Amino acid sequence: MGTPMPGGGRHRRRIRLALPVAAAGVAAAVAGALLTTSADAATPLPQPTVKPAVSSPSLAELEKRVAGAMAGDDVAGKTSKAALTAGTVAGSIDPKIIGGNETTISTAPWMAQLHYYDDRGTAGTSDDIGFFCGGAVVAPTKILTAAHCVKGYNWNANGAVVTGTSQLPSADGTDLHGGTVTGVWRQWNHPSYNATTIDNDIAVLTLPVPVKATPIRMTTSGDTASYAAGTSAKVYGWGRTSSTSDDISETLKTATLPMQSDTTCAGAYGADFVKGHMVCAGKPATGSDTGTVSACNGDSGGPLVVNNRIVGVVSWGVTDCVAKGAYSVFAKVSSYVGAAYPRLDDTNISGDHKADLWVRNASTKTGYSKDSNGTSFAARESWGNWDGVNVVLQTDLDRDGYQDLVYRRSSDGDVFWTHYVISSGTWSTKQIADNWKTRTRIITPGDVTGDYLPDLLSVDSAGVLWIYPGNGNGTFAPRVKVGSGWNQYNSVRGKGDFNGDGKTDLLARSTSGSAIYLYKGTGKAGSAAFSARVKVRTWADYNAFDAPGDVTGDGKADFLARTPGGTLYLYAGTGKGTSEIFATRKSVGTDFKQYDIFG
């Protein structure tokens, strides 16, 4: 392996492919004590039609993209920063692994191959774009990679992702050696990515269907031990294996690199190394392949792993990866998990990265969804009659990228989960809890326990908050007690990360005094699940709240509050865990008095 290299690879020509695409999910139900087995809901509620978010490319098209990417000579994320070029193309980034060893997919089941091919629609091939990057599966439909592999490219139209194999595909893209290929639904790169300095070099691709590959987690925002100088880390990829050849490895390779201090990295690269945003690893290169162990062209976007957590993403290096005294440079994941993690749980009704609003009319009992436009909501769309329920919550318990619903039946307190089944194109409704009639709060905030699986929380009649750790399939592990006293709040809401550390939080409003408290998530279960509360606001002028997630699409959790008169305000999150937690409120409508349930 060697320095990060977006493009580069075997000299072949191009091809394409794809898979079914996803739109947005909707679902239902929960109840009393959680059930150990699922039961069908007695009367399933209306189930919206799921429309594909994008057209699904055929397998032949995906294969064409794979073949084209491998035949291409292009370098992803070309930059004018010539001093940091890592490829044979002057002025471009270049990643690879030199001096590593071949490994199997069973040792790194989360590894993904990212193939990009755009034939530009002309008769010739000189203007075609084809390159290859690495990535890691961090959730069933999510791939963590480098921004320079994503920014400026249309992955939905031209990309293909291969998982589940240690081998690169055959030249024509038809033999995946046991792997699976899918298209790309959506793409996100850090909004502050700078192609000139290669700063903030992190991105996430969203797939249209879940893959079977076992995900790997990112490290946490508070992790410092993994970055201590001398800590042993492993980098993985299919990149160049020599500084004197453009050939990349047909088989997945790995190399062990010692982490280096910021002082060492800055000493090698000066101002090009951005402390806090980047980390470097490896022993200083020798000037030749002999004695050098480094990432290189083709490894771009791949993971740097410590203790089975991604701590870095292959970003950049020097030309041909072995210049004397050089180190491989990675995006520092602990600094970016707050921005990247929300993209792992950004399912919403319309599938566009922006959390939507679900409401029910108090008199007609009609449910409606309102698609987020970022700072406002579109006209409502009817979901039919939702009579007989008193709680409806948006979530994605099976983390398949399609939004589900959890709802509670008024008559007996049973709780149900309704979710879209991609394989059959139908909805399935399952009872997940029995007789939760006396539960004063039910919350689906996302992953509270830090295992990347969505959890369920409830407050019982005695005021005890319980976590039901999700198994990622609509079932739950035994409940864990967080603590008592939660009936002092008349609202407990949460969906995502409010303070920007990549961990799921809660907001609670006091019954007396109307104080709003932030409970910062720790990524743990039980009594340690949340830090001591912090008072962030006092809101006496509202009588309904909602936390649908990231309404604005900036990766920060937002909040909604309604006045008794019916005006609904959007409080955009700032990522700060202080009184500045929200930006100045913005009215998103004055007719919300009619709604009695906010999802």
Coordinates of C-alpha atoms in Angstrom, one line a residue:
M1 CA 0.0 0.0 0.0
G2 CA 1.1 3.6 -0.3
T3 CA -0.3 7.1 -0.3
P4 CA -3.9 7.8 -0.9
M5 CA -4.8 7.5 -4.5
P6 CA -8.2 8.2 -5.9
G7 CA -7.7 6.8 -9.3
G8 CA -5.1 4.6 -10.9
G9 CA -5.4 1.0 -11.6
R10 CA -5.1 -1.8 -14.1
H11 CA -5.2 -0.5 -17.7
R12 CA -8.6 -1.7 -18.9
R13 CA -11.6 0.1 -20.4
R14 CA -15.0 0.8 -19.1
I15 CA -18.4 -0.7 -18.1
R16 CA -21.5 -0.1 -15.8
L17 CA -24.2 -1.6 -13.5
A18 CA -26.8 -1.1 -10.7
L19 CA -29.5 -2.5 -8.3
P20 CA -32.9 -1.7 -7.0
V21 CA -33.2 1.7 -5.5
A22 CA -34.8 2.8 -2.3
A23 CA -37.2 5.6 -1.6
A24 CA -38.5 6.1 1.9
G25 CA -40.0 3.9 4.5
V26 CA -43.0 4.3 6.7
A27 CA -44.1 2.1 9.6
A28 CA -45.9 1.3 12.8
A29 CA -46.2 0.0 16.3
V30 CA -45.0 -0.9 19.8
A31 CA -46.5 -2.0 23.2
G32 CA -46.2 -2.9 27.0
A33 CA -43.5 -5.3 27.8
L34 CA -41.4 -6.0 24.7
L35 CA -42.3 -9.2 23.0
T36 CA -39.7 -11.9 22.5
T37 CA -41.4 -12.8 19.2
S38 CA -43.2 -10.7 16.7
A39 CA -46.9 -10.8 16.1
D40 CA -49.0 -9.3 13.3
A41 CA -50.9 -6.2 14.2
A42 CA -54.6 -6.8 14.5
T43 CA -55.6 -3.9 12.2
P44 CA -52.7 -2.7 10.1
L45 CA -52.9 1.1 9.5
P46 CA -52.6 2.6 6.0
Q47 CA -49.4 1.9 4.2
P48 CA -48.1 4.5 1.8
T49 CA -46.8 3.6 -1.6
V50 CA -43.0 3.6 -1.7
K51 CA -41.7 5.2 -4.8
P52 CA -38.1 4.5 -6.0
A53 CA -35.9 7.5 -5.2
V54 CA -33.9 7.0 -8.4
S55 CA -34.1 4.6 -11.3
S56 CA -32.4 1.3 -10.6
P57 CA -29.5 0.4 -12.8
S58 CA -29.4 -3.1 -14.3
L59 CA -26.7 -5.6 -13.4
A60 CA -25.3 -5.2 -16.8
E61 CA -25.0 -1.4 -16.2
L62 CA -23.3 -1.9 -12.9
E63 CA -20.9 -4.4 -14.5
K64 CA -20.1 -1.8 -17.1
R65 CA -19.3 0.7 -14.5
V66 CA -17.0 -1.7 -12.7
A67 CA -15.1 -2.6 -15.8
G68 CA -14.8 1.0 -16.9
A69 CA -13.4 2.1 -13.6
M70 CA -10.8 -0.6 -13.6
A71 CA -9.7 0.3 -17.1
G72 CA -9.6 4.0 -16.3
D73 CA -6.4 5.9 -15.7
D74 CA -8.0 8.8 -13.9
V75 CA -7.2 10.0 -10.4
A76 CA -10.1 11.0 -8.2
G77 CA -10.1 14.4 -6.6
K78 CA -7.4 16.0 -8.7
T79 CA -5.8 18.9 -6.9
S80 CA -3.5 21.7 -7.7
K81 CA -1.5 20.9 -4.6
A82 CA 1.4 19.4 -6.5
A83 CA 3.6 19.0 -3.4
L84 CA 1.2 16.4 -2.1
T85 CA 0.6 14.4 -5.3
A86 CA 0.7 10.7 -4.7
G87 CA 0.2 9.4 -8.1
T88 CA 2.0 9.4 -11.5
V89 CA -0.3 12.2 -12.6
A90 CA 1.2 15.5 -11.7
G91 CA -1.0 17.6 -9.4
S92 CA -3.2 14.8 -8.2
I93 CA -3.8 12.7 -5.1
D94 CA -2.4 9.2 -5.0
P95 CA -3.1 6.4 -2.5
K96 CA -1.7 2.8 -2.2
I97 CA -0.3 0.0 0.0
I98 CA 3.3 -0.7 -0.4
G99 CA 5.0 -3.4 1.7
G100 CA 1.8 -4.9 3.0
N101 CA 0.5 -8.4 3.0
E102 CA -2.4 -10.0 1.3
T103 CA -5.4 -10.7 3.5
T104 CA -8.9 -12.2 3.3
I105 CA -12.3 -10.6 3.3
S106 CA -13.1 -12.6 6.5
T107 CA -10.5 -10.5 8.3
A108 CA -11.9 -7.2 7.0
P109 CA -15.6 -8.1 6.0
W110 CA -16.4 -4.4 5.9
M111 CA -14.1 -3.5 3.1
A112 CA -15.7 -2.0 0.0
Q113 CA -14.5 -1.3 -3.5
L114 CA -15.7 1.9 -5.1
H115 CA -15.8 1.9 -8.9
Y116 CA -16.6 5.1 -10.8
Y117 CA -17.0 5.3 -14.6
D118 CA -18.5 8.1 -16.7
D119 CA -18.3 7.5 -20.5
R120 CA -19.3 11.2 -21.0
G121 CA -21.7 10.1 -23.8
T122 CA -19.3 10.7 -26.7
A123 CA -18.1 8.3 -29.4
G124 CA -14.5 8.4 -28.2
T125 CA -13.0 7.4 -24.9
S126 CA -10.5 10.2 -24.4
D127 CA -12.9 12.2 -22.3
D128 CA -14.1 9.2 -20.2
I129 CA -13.6 9.3 -16.5
G130 CA -12.7 6.0 -14.7
F131 CA -11.2 5.5 -11.3
F132 CA -11.2 3.3 -8.2
C133 CA -11.3 4.1 -4.4
G134 CA -11.6 2.1 -1.2
G135 CA -14.2 2.4 1.5
A136 CA -15.6 0.8 4.6
V137 CA -19.2 -0.4 5.3
V138 CA -20.2 1.4 8.5
A139 CA -23.9 0.6 8.3
P140 CA -25.9 -1.8 6.0
T141 CA -26.5 1.0 3.5
K142 CA -23.5 3.3 4.3
I143 CA -20.0 3.5 3.0
L144 CA -17.4 5.7 4.7
T145 CA -14.8 7.0 2.2
A146 CA -12.7 10.1 1.3
A147 CA -14.3 13.3 0.1
H148 CA -11.8 13.5 -2.8
C149 CA -13.3 10.3 -4.1
V150 CA -16.8 11.8 -4.0
K151 CA -16.9 15.5 -4.4
G152 CA -17.6 16.6 -8.0
Y153 CA -18.7 13.2 -9.1
N154 CA -22.2 11.8 -9.7
W155 CA -22.1 8.5 -8.0
N156 CA -25.7 7.8 -8.5
A157 CA -25.3 8.0 -12.3
N158 CA -21.9 6.5 -12.6
G159 CA -20.9 4.6 -9.5
A160 CA -20.9 1.0 -8.4
V161 CA -19.9 -0.5 -5.0
V162 CA -18.6 -4.0 -4.5
T163 CA -18.6 -5.7 -1.1
G164 CA -18.1 -9.2 0.3
T165 CA -14.9 -10.1 -1.6
S166 CA -11.1 -9.8 -1.2
Q167 CA -10.6 -9.9 -5.0
L168 CA -11.0 -7.2 -7.6
P169 CA -13.6 -8.1 -10.3
S170 CA -12.7 -9.6 -13.7
A171 CA -11.7 -7.2 -16.5
D172 CA -15.3 -7.1 -17.9
G173 CA -16.8 -6.7 -14.4
T174 CA -18.9 -9.8 -14.6
D175 CA -17.0 -12.0 -12.2
L176 CA -17.1 -10.5 -8.7
H177 CA -15.4 -13.5 -7.1
G178 CA -18.3 -14.0 -4.6
G179 CA -18.9 -10.3 -4.0
T180 CA -22.0 -8.3 -4.4
V181 CA -22.4 -5.1 -6.5
T182 CA -24.9 -2.3 -6.0
G183 CA -25.4 1.2 -7.3
V184 CA -25.3 4.4 -5.2
W185 CA -28.4 6.2 -4.0
R186 CA -27.0 9.3 -2.4
Q187 CA -23.7 10.9 -1.7
W188 CA -22.5 13.3 1.0
N189 CA -19.1 14.9 1.5
H190 CA -18.0 17.1 4.3
P191 CA -19.3 20.6 3.5
S192 CA -15.9 22.2 4.2
Y193 CA -13.9 19.8 2.1
N194 CA -11.1 21.7 0.3
A195 CA -9.8 20.1 -2.9
T196 CA -6.7 22.3 -2.9
T197 CA -5.5 21.5 0.7
I198 CA -7.3 18.1 0.8
D199 CA -8.7 19.2 4.2
N200 CA -11.9 17.8 5.7
D201 CA -11.5 14.8 3.5
I202 CA -14.4 12.5 4.5
A203 CA -17.5 11.4 2.8
V204 CA -20.4 8.9 3.0
L205 CA -22.1 7.0 0.2
T206 CA -25.7 5.7 0.7
L207 CA -26.6 2.5 -1.1
P208 CA -30.2 1.7 -2.3
V209 CA -30.3 -1.6 -0.6
P210 CA -28.5 -3.1 2.5
V211 CA -25.5 -5.2 2.0
K212 CA -24.6 -8.3 4.0
A213 CA -21.1 -7.2 4.8
T214 CA -20.5 -6.8 8.5
P215 CA -20.1 -3.1 9.4
I216 CA -17.2 -1.6 11.3
R217 CA -17.7 1.4 13.6
M218 CA -16.0 4.7 13.5
T219 CA -14.0 5.7 16.6
T220 CA -15.6 8.2 19.0
S221 CA -15.1 11.9 19.2
G222 CA -13.3 11.6 22.6
D223 CA -10.8 9.0 21.5
T224 CA -7.2 10.1 22.1
A225 CA -5.6 6.7 22.9
S226 CA -5.9 5.5 19.3
Y227 CA -3.8 8.4 18.1
A228 CA -1.0 8.2 20.6
A229 CA 2.4 8.0 18.9
G230 CA 3.5 4.4 18.4
T231 CA 0.0 2.9 18.5
S232 CA -0.3 0.1 16.0
A233 CA -2.8 0.7 13.2
K234 CA -3.8 -1.3 10.1
V235 CA -4.6 0.1 6.7
Y236 CA -6.4 -1.9 4.0
G237 CA -6.8 -1.5 0.3
W238 CA -6.3 -2.7 -3.3
G239 CA -4.0 0.1 -4.3
R240 CA -0.6 0.3 -5.9
T241 CA 2.0 -2.1 -4.5
S242 CA 5.1 -0.4 -6.0
S243 CA 6.3 3.1 -6.6
T244 CA 7.7 2.0 -10.0
S245 CA 4.5 0.6 -11.5
D246 CA 0.8 1.7 -11.8
D247 CA -0.4 -1.9 -11.2
I248 CA -2.7 -2.2 -8.3
S249 CA -3.3 -5.3 -6.1
E250 CA -5.7 -7.9 -7.4
T251 CA -6.2 -9.1 -3.8
L252 CA -6.9 -7.1 -0.7
K253 CA -3.8 -6.0 1.2
T254 CA -3.2 -4.8 4.7
A255 CA -0.2 -3.2 6.3
T256 CA 0.6 -2.3 10.0
L257 CA 1.6 1.3 10.6
P258 CA 2.6 3.0 13.8
M259 CA 0.7 6.2 14.5
Q260 CA 2.8 9.3 14.5
S261 CA 2.5 12.5 16.6
D262 CA 1.2 15.7 15.2
T263 CA 4.7 17.2 15.7
T264 CA 6.2 14.5 13.6
C265 CA 3.6 14.9 10.8
A266 CA 3.9 18.7 10.8
G267 CA 7.7 18.4 10.7
A268 CA 7.4 16.3 7.6
Y269 CA 4.7 18.3 5.8
G270 CA 4.7 21.8 7.4
A271 CA 1.5 23.8 6.9
D272 CA 0.1 21.1 4.5
F273 CA -0.6 19.0 7.6
V274 CA -3.6 20.3 9.4
K275 CA -3.4 19.4 13.1
G276 CA -6.7 18.1 14.4
H277 CA -8.0 17.4 10.9
M278 CA -5.3 15.0 9.8
V279 CA -3.2 12.2 11.2
C280 CA -0.2 10.5 9.7
A281 CA 1.1 7.0 10.3
G282 CA 3.9 4.6 9.3
K283 CA 7.6 4.8 9.5
P284 CA 9.4 7.4 7.4
A285 CA 9.6 6.1 3.8
T286 CA 13.1 5.1 2.7
G287 CA 13.0 6.6 -0.8
S288 CA 12.3 3.3 -2.5
D289 CA 9.9 0.3 -2.1
T290 CA 12.5 -1.5 -0.1
G291 CA 11.9 -0.8 3.6
T292 CA 8.8 1.3 2.9
V293 CA 5.3 0.4 4.3
S294 CA 2.8 2.9 3.1
A295 CA -0.7 3.5 1.7
C296 CA -0.6 4.4 -2.0
N297 CA -2.7 5.1 -5.2
G298 CA -5.9 3.1 -5.2
D299 CA -6.2 3.0 -1.4
S300 CA -7.8 6.4 -1.2
G301 CA -10.9 6.3 1.0
G302 CA -9.9 3.1 2.7
P303 CA -9.9 2.8 6.5
L304 CA -7.1 3.0 9.0
V305 CA -8.1 0.8 11.9
V306 CA -7.2 0.6 15.6
N307 CA -8.9 -1.9 17.9
N308 CA -11.5 -2.6 15.3
R309 CA -12.5 1.0 14.9
I310 CA -11.9 3.3 12.0
V311 CA -9.6 6.1 13.2
G312 CA -8.5 7.4 9.8
V313 CA -9.5 7.5 6.1
V314 CA -6.7 7.3 3.5
S315 CA -6.4 10.9 2.2
W316 CA -3.1 11.9 0.7
G317 CA 0.7 11.4 0.5
V318 CA 3.7 12.1 -1.7
T319 CA 4.3 11.3 -5.4
D320 CA 4.7 7.5 -5.8
C321 CA 4.3 7.2 -2.0
V322 CA 7.9 6.4 -1.1
A323 CA 9.7 9.8 -1.0
K324 CA 12.3 9.7 1.7
G325 CA 11.0 10.7 5.1
A326 CA 7.3 10.7 3.9
Y327 CA 4.3 9.4 5.8
S328 CA 0.8 8.4 4.8
V329 CA -1.8 11.0 5.7
F330 CA -5.3 10.2 6.8
A331 CA -8.4 12.2 7.7
K332 CA -8.8 12.1 11.5
V333 CA -12.1 10.3 12.1
S334 CA -12.5 11.4 15.7
S335 CA -12.7 15.0 14.5
Y336 CA -15.3 14.1 11.8
V337 CA -17.5 11.5 13.5
G338 CA -19.8 14.3 14.6
A339 CA -20.4 15.3 11.0
A340 CA -20.3 11.9 9.4
Y341 CA -22.3 9.9 12.0
P342 CA -25.7 11.7 11.3
R343 CA -25.4 10.5 7.7
L344 CA -25.6 6.9 9.0
D345 CA -29.0 7.5 10.4
D346 CA -30.5 10.0 7.9
T347 CA -33.5 8.0 6.7
N348 CA -36.6 10.1 6.1
I349 CA -39.8 9.8 4.2
S350 CA -38.6 11.3 0.9
G351 CA -35.0 9.9 1.1
D352 CA -33.2 13.2 0.5
H353 CA -31.1 13.6 3.7
K354 CA -33.6 16.0 5.3
A355 CA -35.9 14.8 8.1
D356 CA -39.6 15.1 7.3
L357 CA -42.6 15.9 9.5
W358 CA -45.4 13.4 10.3
V359 CA -48.6 14.8 11.9
R360 CA -52.1 13.6 12.6
N361 CA -55.2 15.8 12.4
A362 CA -57.0 15.8 15.8
S363 CA -60.6 15.8 14.3
T364 CA -60.4 13.7 11.2
K365 CA -57.6 11.4 12.5
T366 CA -55.9 11.6 9.1
G367 CA -52.1 11.2 9.1
Y368 CA -50.0 13.4 6.9
S369 CA -46.4 13.7 5.9
K370 CA -44.7 17.0 5.1
D371 CA -41.5 16.8 3.1
S372 CA -38.7 19.1 4.4
N373 CA -37.4 21.7 2.0
G374 CA -34.5 22.5 4.4
T375 CA -36.0 25.5 6.2
S376 CA -39.7 24.9 5.5
F377 CA -42.1 22.0 4.7
A378 CA -43.9 21.2 1.5
A379 CA -47.6 20.7 1.2
R380 CA -48.9 17.8 3.3
E381 CA -49.6 14.4 1.8
S382 CA -52.3 12.2 3.2
W383 CA -51.5 8.8 4.7
G384 CA -55.2 7.9 5.3
N385 CA -57.0 7.3 8.6
W386 CA -54.8 6.9 11.7
D387 CA -57.6 6.6 14.2
G388 CA -57.0 4.4 17.3
V389 CA -53.4 5.4 18.0
N390 CA -51.9 7.9 20.4
V391 CA -48.2 7.7 19.6
V392 CA -46.5 7.7 16.1
L393 CA -42.7 7.9 15.8
Q394 CA -40.4 7.9 12.8
T395 CA -37.4 5.6 12.9
D396 CA -35.5 2.9 11.0
L397 CA -35.2 0.0 13.4
D398 CA -33.9 -2.4 10.7
R399 CA -31.5 0.2 9.3
D400 CA -32.3 -0.6 5.7
G401 CA -32.5 3.0 4.6
Y402 CA -36.3 3.1 4.4
Q403 CA -38.1 5.0 7.1
D404 CA -40.3 2.9 9.5
L405 CA -43.0 4.0 11.9
V406 CA -43.5 2.9 15.5
Y407 CA -47.0 3.5 16.9
R408 CA -49.0 2.7 20.0
R409 CA -52.6 1.5 19.9
S410 CA -54.9 3.5 22.2
S411 CA -57.2 0.7 23.3
D412 CA -54.7 -1.6 24.9
G413 CA -51.3 0.2 24.7
D414 CA -49.8 -2.4 22.4
V415 CA -46.9 -1.0 20.3
F416 CA -46.3 -1.9 16.7
W417 CA -43.5 -1.5 14.1
T418 CA -44.4 -1.1 10.5
H419 CA -41.7 -1.3 7.9
Y420 CA -41.2 -1.6 4.2
V421 CA -39.8 -4.9 2.9
I422 CA -37.6 -4.2 0.0
S423 CA -37.5 -7.7 -1.4
S424 CA -41.3 -8.0 -1.8
G425 CA -42.2 -4.4 -2.2
T426 CA -44.7 -4.7 0.6
W427 CA -45.2 -3.5 4.2
S428 CA -44.9 -5.7 7.2
T429 CA -46.4 -4.7 10.6
K430 CA -45.2 -6.4 13.8
Q431 CA -46.2 -6.0 17.4
I432 CA -43.1 -5.2 19.4
A433 CA -44.4 -4.4 22.9
D434 CA -47.5 -5.4 24.9
N435 CA -49.6 -3.2 27.1
W436 CA -47.6 0.0 27.2
K437 CA -50.7 2.0 28.0
T438 CA -49.2 3.5 31.1
R439 CA -45.8 4.4 29.5
T440 CA -45.7 8.1 29.8
R441 CA -43.0 8.5 27.1
I442 CA -41.9 6.4 24.1
I443 CA -38.8 7.6 22.2
T444 CA -37.0 6.4 19.1
P445 CA -33.9 8.6 19.1
G446 CA -31.6 6.3 17.1
D447 CA -28.5 4.6 18.4
V448 CA -28.1 5.4 22.1
T449 CA -25.8 2.5 23.1
G450 CA -23.1 3.1 20.6
D451 CA -23.4 -0.1 18.6
Y452 CA -24.8 1.6 15.4
L453 CA -28.2 -0.1 15.9
P454 CA -31.3 2.0 16.6
D455 CA -32.8 1.6 20.1
L456 CA -36.1 2.1 21.7
L457 CA -36.6 4.1 25.0
S458 CA -39.6 4.4 27.3
V459 CA -40.6 6.0 30.6
D460 CA -42.8 3.9 32.8
S461 CA -45.6 5.1 35.1
A462 CA -43.0 5.3 38.0
G463 CA -40.8 7.7 36.0
V464 CA -38.1 5.2 35.2
L465 CA -36.4 5.5 31.9
W466 CA -35.5 2.3 30.1
I467 CA -33.4 1.5 27.1
Y468 CA -34.4 -1.4 24.9
P469 CA -31.2 -2.0 22.9
G470 CA -32.0 -2.7 19.2
N471 CA -30.8 -5.8 17.4
G472 CA -31.1 -4.1 14.0
N473 CA -34.1 -6.2 12.9
G474 CA -37.0 -4.9 14.9
T475 CA -36.2 -7.0 18.0
F476 CA -34.5 -5.9 21.2
A477 CA -32.1 -7.1 23.8
P478 CA -33.4 -7.1 27.5
R479 CA -34.2 -3.7 28.7
V480 CA -31.6 -1.7 30.7
K481 CA -32.5 0.9 33.4
V482 CA -31.2 4.4 32.9
G483 CA -32.6 6.0 36.0
S484 CA -35.7 7.4 37.7
G485 CA -37.3 10.8 38.0
W486 CA -38.2 11.2 34.3
N487 CA -41.9 12.0 35.0
Q488 CA -40.7 15.4 36.0
Y489 CA -40.7 16.1 32.3
N490 CA -43.8 16.7 30.2
S491 CA -41.8 16.1 27.0
V492 CA -38.9 13.9 26.2
R493 CA -37.7 13.9 22.6
G494 CA -34.7 13.0 20.6
K495 CA -33.6 12.0 17.1
G496 CA -29.9 12.2 16.5
D497 CA -27.0 14.2 17.8
F498 CA -27.7 17.8 19.2
N499 CA -24.2 18.7 20.4
G500 CA -22.1 17.5 17.5
D501 CA -20.1 14.7 19.1
G502 CA -21.6 11.9 17.0
K503 CA -23.7 10.4 19.9
T504 CA -27.4 10.4 20.3
D505 CA -28.9 12.8 22.7
L506 CA -32.3 13.6 24.4
L507 CA -34.1 16.9 25.1
A508 CA -36.5 17.1 28.1
R509 CA -38.8 19.9 29.2
S510 CA -39.5 20.3 32.9
T511 CA -43.2 20.2 34.0
S512 CA -42.5 23.0 36.3
G513 CA -40.7 26.0 35.0
S514 CA -40.6 24.9 31.4
A515 CA -36.8 24.5 31.4
I516 CA -35.3 22.6 28.5
Y517 CA -32.5 20.2 29.4
L518 CA -30.0 18.5 27.2
Y519 CA -29.0 14.9 28.1
K520 CA -25.8 14.3 26.1
G521 CA -25.5 10.7 25.0
T522 CA -22.3 8.8 25.9
G523 CA -22.7 5.8 23.6
K524 CA -23.2 3.5 26.6
A525 CA -26.1 1.6 28.1
G526 CA -27.7 1.8 31.5
S527 CA -27.1 4.5 34.1
A528 CA -24.1 5.8 32.1
A529 CA -26.1 6.3 28.9
F530 CA -26.4 10.1 29.4
S531 CA -24.2 12.8 31.0
A532 CA -25.6 15.0 33.7
R533 CA -28.3 17.2 32.2
V534 CA -27.5 20.7 31.0
K535 CA -30.1 23.5 30.9
V536 CA -30.1 25.0 27.4
R537 CA -33.4 26.9 27.2
T538 CA -36.6 27.9 29.0
W539 CA -39.7 27.5 26.8
A540 CA -43.0 28.3 28.4
D541 CA -44.7 29.4 25.2
Y542 CA -45.1 26.0 23.6
N543 CA -47.4 23.1 24.0
A544 CA -46.1 20.6 21.6
F545 CA -42.6 19.5 20.5
D546 CA -41.1 17.3 17.8
A547 CA -37.6 16.0 17.1
P548 CA -37.7 14.5 13.6
G549 CA -34.0 14.6 13.1
D550 CA -32.0 16.7 10.7
V551 CA -34.6 18.9 9.0
T552 CA -32.1 21.3 7.3
G553 CA -29.8 18.6 6.0
D554 CA -26.6 20.0 7.5
G555 CA -25.9 16.9 9.7
K556 CA -27.1 18.6 13.0
A557 CA -30.2 17.5 14.8
D558 CA -33.0 20.1 14.8
F559 CA -36.1 20.7 16.9
L560 CA -39.7 21.8 16.3
A561 CA -41.9 23.6 18.8
R562 CA -45.6 24.7 18.5
T563 CA -47.4 27.6 20.2
P564 CA -50.9 27.2 21.6
G565 CA -52.0 29.4 18.7
G566 CA -50.7 26.9 16.2
T567 CA -47.5 28.4 14.9
L568 CA -44.8 25.8 14.4
Y569 CA -41.2 27.0 14.8
L570 CA -38.1 25.3 13.5
Y571 CA -35.0 25.5 15.8
A572 CA -32.1 24.6 13.6
G573 CA -29.3 22.8 15.5
T574 CA -25.9 24.4 15.9
G575 CA -24.0 21.4 17.2
K576 CA -23.4 23.2 20.5
G577 CA -24.4 21.7 23.8
T578 CA -25.0 25.0 25.5
S579 CA -27.7 27.7 25.5
E580 CA -26.6 28.3 21.9
I581 CA -27.8 24.8 20.9
F582 CA -30.2 26.3 18.4
A583 CA -30.1 29.1 15.9
T584 CA -32.8 31.8 15.8
R585 CA -36.2 30.2 15.4
K586 CA -38.0 30.2 12.1
S587 CA -41.7 29.9 11.6
V588 CA -42.7 27.0 9.3
G589 CA -46.4 27.5 9.4
T590 CA -49.3 28.9 11.5
D591 CA -51.9 26.1 11.0
F592 CA -50.5 23.4 13.2
K593 CA -53.1 23.8 16.0
Q594 CA -55.2 21.2 14.2
Y595 CA -52.6 18.4 14.8
D596 CA -52.6 16.2 18.0
I597 CA -49.7 13.9 17.1
F598 CA -46.3 14.9 15.9
G599 CA -44.1 12.0 14.8

